[in-house]
Short mmCIF file of C-alpha atoms in Angstrom, two decimals:
data_model
loop_
_atom_site.label_atom_id
_atom_site.label_comp_id
_atom_site.label_asym_id
_atom_site.label_seq_id
_atom_site.Cartn_x
_atom_site.Cartn_y
_atom_site.Cartn_z
CA MET A 775 0.00 0.00 0.00
CA ARG A 776 1.37 3.44 -0.96
CA CYS A 777 1.51 6.61 1.11
CA ALA A 778 -1.40 8.36 -0.62
CA GLU A 779 -3.69 5.36 -0.25
CA THR A 780 -2.71 4.84 3.38
CA ARG A 781 -3.43 8.50 4.25
CA LYS A 782 -6.89 8.26 2.67
CA LEU A 783 -7.69 5.33 4.95
CA VAL A 784 -6.35 6.78 8.21
CA TRP A 785 -9.72 7.94 9.57
CA LEU A 786 -11.44 4.68 8.65
CA TYR A 787 -8.60 2.84 10.37
CA LEU A 788 -8.95 4.98 13.50
CA ASP A 789 -12.65 4.10 13.60
CA SER A 790 -11.90 0.40 13.01
CA GLU A 791 -14.08 0.55 9.89
CA LEU A 792 -11.65 -1.31 7.62
CA ASP A 793 -11.74 -5.02 7.01
CA SER A 794 -8.91 -7.24 8.27
CA LYS A 795 -6.99 -7.16 4.97
CA ASP A 796 -6.97 -3.34 4.61
CA SER A 797 -6.21 -2.84 8.30
CA PHE A 798 -3.23 -5.17 8.05
CA GLU A 799 -1.92 -3.40 4.93
CA VAL A 800 -2.26 0.01 6.62
CA GLU A 801 -0.33 -1.27 9.66
CA GLN A 802 2.38 -2.79 7.49
CA HIS A 803 2.83 0.54 5.70
CA LEU A 804 2.94 2.51 8.97
CA GLU A 805 5.64 0.18 10.29
CA SER A 806 7.80 0.74 7.20
CA CYS A 807 7.15 4.45 6.53
CA ALA A 808 8.32 6.85 9.25
CA GLU A 809 6.68 9.88 7.57
CA CYS A 810 3.20 8.29 7.41
CA ALA A 811 3.60 6.91 10.92
CA GLY A 812 4.34 10.40 12.25
CA LEU A 813 1.32 11.85 10.43
CA PHE A 814 -0.83 9.00 11.73
CA GLU A 815 0.18 9.62 15.33
CA ALA A 816 -0.59 13.34 14.97
CA GLU A 817 -4.02 12.59 13.47
CA LYS A 818 -4.72 10.02 16.20
CA LYS A 819 -3.88 12.47 19.01
CA SER A 820 -5.97 15.25 17.48
CA TYR A 821 -8.93 12.89 16.99
CA GLU A 822 -8.69 11.60 20.56
CA ARG A 823 -8.49 15.11 22.05
CA LEU A 824 -11.47 16.31 20.05
CA GLY A 825 -13.43 13.17 20.90
CA GLN A 826 -12.69 13.53 24.63
CA PHE A 827 -13.71 17.17 24.57
CA LEU A 828 -17.00 16.51 22.78
CA ARG A 829 -17.85 13.44 24.87
CA GLY A 830 -17.19 15.44 28.02
CA SER A 831 -19.29 18.38 26.94
CA HIS A 832 -22.98 18.61 27.71
CA PRO A 833 -24.82 20.99 25.36
CA THR A 834 -27.22 23.24 27.26
CA ARG A 835 -30.25 25.11 25.98
CA ALA A 836 -28.33 28.37 26.35
CA LEU A 837 -25.46 27.03 24.28
CA TRP A 838 -27.78 25.88 21.50
CA GLU A 839 -29.55 29.27 21.53
CA LYS A 840 -26.19 31.04 21.10
CA ILE A 841 -25.21 28.77 18.22
CA GLU A 842 -28.60 29.15 16.57
CA ALA A 843 -28.28 32.92 16.91
CA LEU A 844 -24.92 32.76 15.14
CA VAL A 845 -26.16 30.70 12.24
CA ALA A 846 -29.60 32.34 11.94
CA PRO A 847 -30.27 34.64 8.97
CA VAL A 848 -28.97 38.16 9.52
CA ARG A 849 -29.28 41.38 7.63
CA PHE A 850 -27.25 41.55 4.46
CA ALA A 851 -25.00 44.25 5.91
CA LYS A 852 -23.77 41.84 8.60
CA VAL A 853 -23.37 38.75 6.49
CA LYS A 854 -19.82 39.53 5.38
CA THR A 855 -18.79 40.08 8.99
CA LEU A 856 -20.44 37.06 10.60
CA TRP A 857 -20.19 34.34 7.98
CA PRO A 858 -16.82 32.97 9.16
CA LEU A 859 -18.14 32.66 12.72
CA ALA A 860 -21.36 31.06 11.52
CA LEU A 861 -19.42 28.63 9.37
CA ALA A 862 -17.19 27.68 12.31
CA ALA A 863 -20.22 27.10 14.54
CA SER A 864 -21.79 24.91 11.85
CA LEU A 865 -18.62 22.83 11.57
CA ILE A 866 -18.48 22.37 15.34
CA ILE A 867 -22.08 21.15 15.37
CA ALA A 868 -21.38 18.72 12.52
CA ALA A 869 -18.24 17.38 14.15
CA GLY A 870 -20.02 16.97 17.46
CA VAL A 871 -22.90 15.04 15.92
CA ILE A 872 -20.51 12.72 14.04
CA LEU A 873 -18.24 11.98 17.00
CA LEU A 874 -20.95 11.69 19.63
CA THR A 875 -22.99 9.25 17.57
CA ARG A 876 -20.06 7.03 16.62
CA PRO A 877 -19.06 4.10 18.82
CA ARG A 878 -15.95 4.41 20.96
CA ASN A 879 -12.75 4.00 19.04
CA LEU A 880 -11.43 0.44 19.14
CA ASP A 881 -14.25 -0.69 21.42
CA LEU A 882 -13.42 -4.05 23.03
CA ALA A 883 -9.79 -3.97 21.88
CA ASN A 884 -9.26 -0.70 23.72
CA ALA A 885 -11.01 -2.04 26.83
CA VAL A 886 -8.91 -5.21 27.15
CA GLU A 887 -5.62 -3.42 26.51
CA GLU A 888 -5.46 -2.37 30.17
CA CYS A 889 -5.86 -5.97 31.35
CA HIS A 890 -3.10 -7.23 29.11
CA SER A 891 -0.78 -4.31 29.83
CA ALA A 892 -1.02 -5.04 33.55
CA TYR A 893 -0.06 -8.68 32.88
CA ALA A 894 2.76 -7.77 30.47
CA HIS A 895 4.22 -5.44 33.12
CA GLN A 896 3.88 -8.13 35.82
CA ILE A 897 1.23 -6.17 37.77
CA THR A 898 -1.43 -8.85 37.25
CA THR A 899 -0.72 -12.49 38.14
CA PRO A 900 -2.85 -15.66 38.01
CA GLU A 901 -5.28 -16.37 40.84
CA PHE A 902 -5.48 -20.08 40.16
CA SER A 903 -4.77 -22.85 37.70
CA GLY A 904 -6.94 -25.85 36.92
CA GLN A 905 -10.51 -25.98 38.21
CA VAL A 906 -12.26 -22.70 39.12
CA PRO A 907 -12.28 -22.30 42.93
CA GLU A 908 -15.71 -22.12 44.51
CA LYS A 909 -15.08 -18.68 46.05
CA ILE A 910 -14.44 -17.31 42.54
CA ALA A 911 -17.38 -19.10 40.98
CA GLN A 912 -19.64 -17.47 43.56
CA GLN A 913 -18.77 -14.08 42.04
CA PHE A 914 -20.16 -14.94 38.57
CA SER A 915 -23.71 -13.80 39.46
CA GLY A 916 -25.04 -15.73 36.47
CA ARG A 917 -23.08 -13.55 34.02
CA LEU A 918 -20.13 -15.94 33.54
CA ASP A 919 -19.58 -19.70 33.76
CA ALA A 920 -16.72 -21.98 34.67
CA GLY A 921 -16.56 -23.13 31.02
CA ALA A 922 -15.14 -19.72 30.05
CA PHE A 923 -11.93 -20.64 31.90
CA ALA A 924 -11.53 -23.92 29.99
CA TYR A 925 -10.57 -22.45 26.62
CA ARG A 926 -6.98 -22.93 25.47
CA PRO A 927 -5.14 -22.77 22.14
CA SER A 928 -3.87 -26.09 20.86
CA GLU A 929 -0.86 -24.28 19.44
CA PRO A 930 2.24 -25.89 21.08
CA ALA A 931 4.03 -22.57 21.36
CA PHE A 932 1.36 -21.28 23.77
CA THR A 933 1.76 -22.07 27.47
CA SER A 934 -0.62 -20.92 30.20
CA SER A 935 0.50 -19.87 33.67
CA GLY A 936 -3.05 -19.74 35.06
CA ALA A 937 -6.16 -17.59 35.11
CA ARG A 938 -8.12 -15.05 37.10
CA LEU A 939 -11.52 -13.40 37.17
CA CYS A 940 -11.50 -9.82 35.88
CA HIS A 941 -14.04 -7.18 34.84
CA VAL A 942 -13.82 -5.30 31.56
CA GLU A 943 -16.15 -2.30 31.37
CA GLY A 944 -18.21 -3.96 34.10
CA VAL A 945 -18.40 -7.31 32.26
CA PRO A 946 -17.05 -10.35 34.16
CA VAL A 947 -14.45 -12.16 32.05
CA ALA A 948 -12.11 -15.11 32.29
CA LEU A 949 -8.57 -13.78 31.90
CA ILE A 950 -6.21 -16.58 30.90
CA LEU A 951 -2.57 -15.59 31.11
CA GLY A 952 0.01 -17.19 28.91
CA ARG A 953 2.94 -16.83 26.58
CA CYS A 954 3.80 -17.57 22.98
CA ALA A 955 7.47 -18.40 23.25
CA GLU A 956 8.66 -15.45 25.38
CA THR A 957 5.89 -13.01 24.48
CA PRO A 958 3.05 -12.44 26.98
CA VAL A 959 -0.35 -13.17 25.45
CA SER A 960 -3.70 -12.80 27.23
CA MET A 961 -6.94 -14.58 26.43
CA ILE A 962 -10.19 -12.93 27.48
CA VAL A 963 -13.36 -15.00 27.42
CA PHE A 964 -16.91 -13.94 28.25
CA LYS A 965 -20.50 -14.84 27.46
CA LYS A 966 -21.81 -13.86 24.03
CA SER A 967 -24.83 -12.33 25.78
CA GLU A 968 -22.53 -9.61 27.20
CA LEU A 969 -21.44 -8.45 23.74
CA ASP A 970 -24.00 -5.59 23.79
CA HIS A 971 -21.51 -3.74 25.98
CA PHE A 972 -19.14 -3.63 22.97
CA PRO A 973 -21.34 -2.64 20.00
CA GLN A 974 -18.51 -2.10 17.53
CA THR A 975 -17.06 -5.55 18.07
CA LYS A 976 -20.56 -7.04 18.00
CA ARG A 977 -21.26 -5.40 14.66
CA LYS A 978 -18.02 -6.75 13.20
CA LEU A 979 -18.53 -10.30 14.42
CA GLU A 980 -22.18 -10.43 13.41
CA SER A 981 -21.44 -8.99 9.95
CA GLY A 982 -19.91 -12.27 8.86
CA ASP A 983 -16.25 -11.73 9.66
CA PRO A 984 -15.08 -14.91 11.43
CA ILE A 985 -12.43 -12.92 13.31
CA ALA A 986 -12.54 -9.23 14.31
CA CYS A 987 -9.09 -7.66 14.45
CA SER A 988 -7.70 -4.30 15.38
CA ARG A 989 -4.85 -2.67 17.27
CA SER A 990 -4.86 -0.89 20.62
CA GLY A 991 -1.64 0.92 21.40
CA ARG A 992 1.28 -1.42 20.84
CA TYR A 993 -0.87 -4.54 21.07
CA GLN A 994 -2.71 -6.48 18.41
CA PHE A 995 -6.19 -7.80 19.16
CA ALA A 996 -8.34 -10.55 17.65
CA ALA A 997 -11.77 -11.91 18.69
CA ARG A 998 -14.15 -14.61 17.49
CA PHE A 999 -17.24 -16.55 18.57
CA ILE A 1000 -16.69 -20.03 19.97
CA ASP A 1001 -19.85 -21.79 21.10
CA ASP A 1002 -21.75 -19.31 23.29
CA HIS A 1003 -18.65 -17.33 24.22
CA VAL A 1004 -16.57 -14.51 22.80
CA VAL A 1005 -12.88 -15.42 22.88
CA CYS A 1006 -10.23 -12.72 22.45
CA VAL A 1007 -6.46 -12.81 22.28
CA VAL A 1008 -4.23 -9.77 22.74
CA GLY A 1009 -0.46 -9.35 22.69
CA ASP A 1010 2.57 -7.77 21.10
CA GLU A 1011 2.57 -10.27 18.27
CA PRO A 1012 2.01 -9.84 14.51
CA ARG A 1013 -1.66 -9.86 13.62
CA PRO A 1014 -1.48 -13.02 11.46
CA ALA A 1015 0.18 -14.87 14.36
CA LEU A 1016 -2.62 -13.89 16.74
CA GLU A 1017 -5.28 -14.84 14.22
CA ASP A 1018 -3.67 -18.26 13.70
CA LEU A 1019 -3.44 -18.72 17.47
CA LEU A 1020 -7.10 -17.82 17.92
CA LYS A 1021 -8.13 -20.32 15.25
CA THR A 1022 -6.69 -23.16 17.35
CA VAL A 1023 -8.62 -22.27 20.55
CA ARG A 1024 -10.87 -25.03 21.88
CA ARG A 1025 -12.47 -25.91 25.17
CA ALA A 1026 -10.03 -28.13 27.05
CA ASP A 1027 -12.91 -29.96 28.77
CA GLY A 1028 -14.82 -30.44 25.52
#
């Protein structure tokens, strides 16, 4: 993928609107082109700052009245003076509507990044290995099951050090901690019925894509349906490697 094509796709990539093939090609180009990577980081920071500002703002009636006053018809003598301000106000309204109605950038991938980062930096450690302890099972409240902790890749390079119960955006998940060779890799498993908390990922998976992929920070992310669960893998591994790993995941007790 060339520079011009990559730059046209930057905003779609930031919104995770590209399919797996185009996303991978954009990432490959960003890794090999320092100029585009610098532009991408600048665009990403600007987008995040604007999104945070708009999401944190609460339009009041007084604010809308002021904006309406600015864009309302005025006498011809004042048009030349006020049109730049009116245009700016219109652009702010349009940007606000677009960003406030779009789903959160990266969705589930962004949410699980914190879990994996804590493991990669040795802040999070396993609570148990083997069968789920009763005291942990009592915390499921019907929103998780012991079967979620039974998923493992059959890939020989993956080894698990154990698991723990975590919450991602309030959703109880099985966090399975492991490594591919020397690289930390986390598996996050939760009930499919909880996917409404992550609408962007839900839309991707239900659109027919067998695997939903994206990047969050330095980590790659991939997710798929297995039985009545959503199984995710995240780590500092190439995207194809994570996809291949995810394809081998099965229930160890099944």
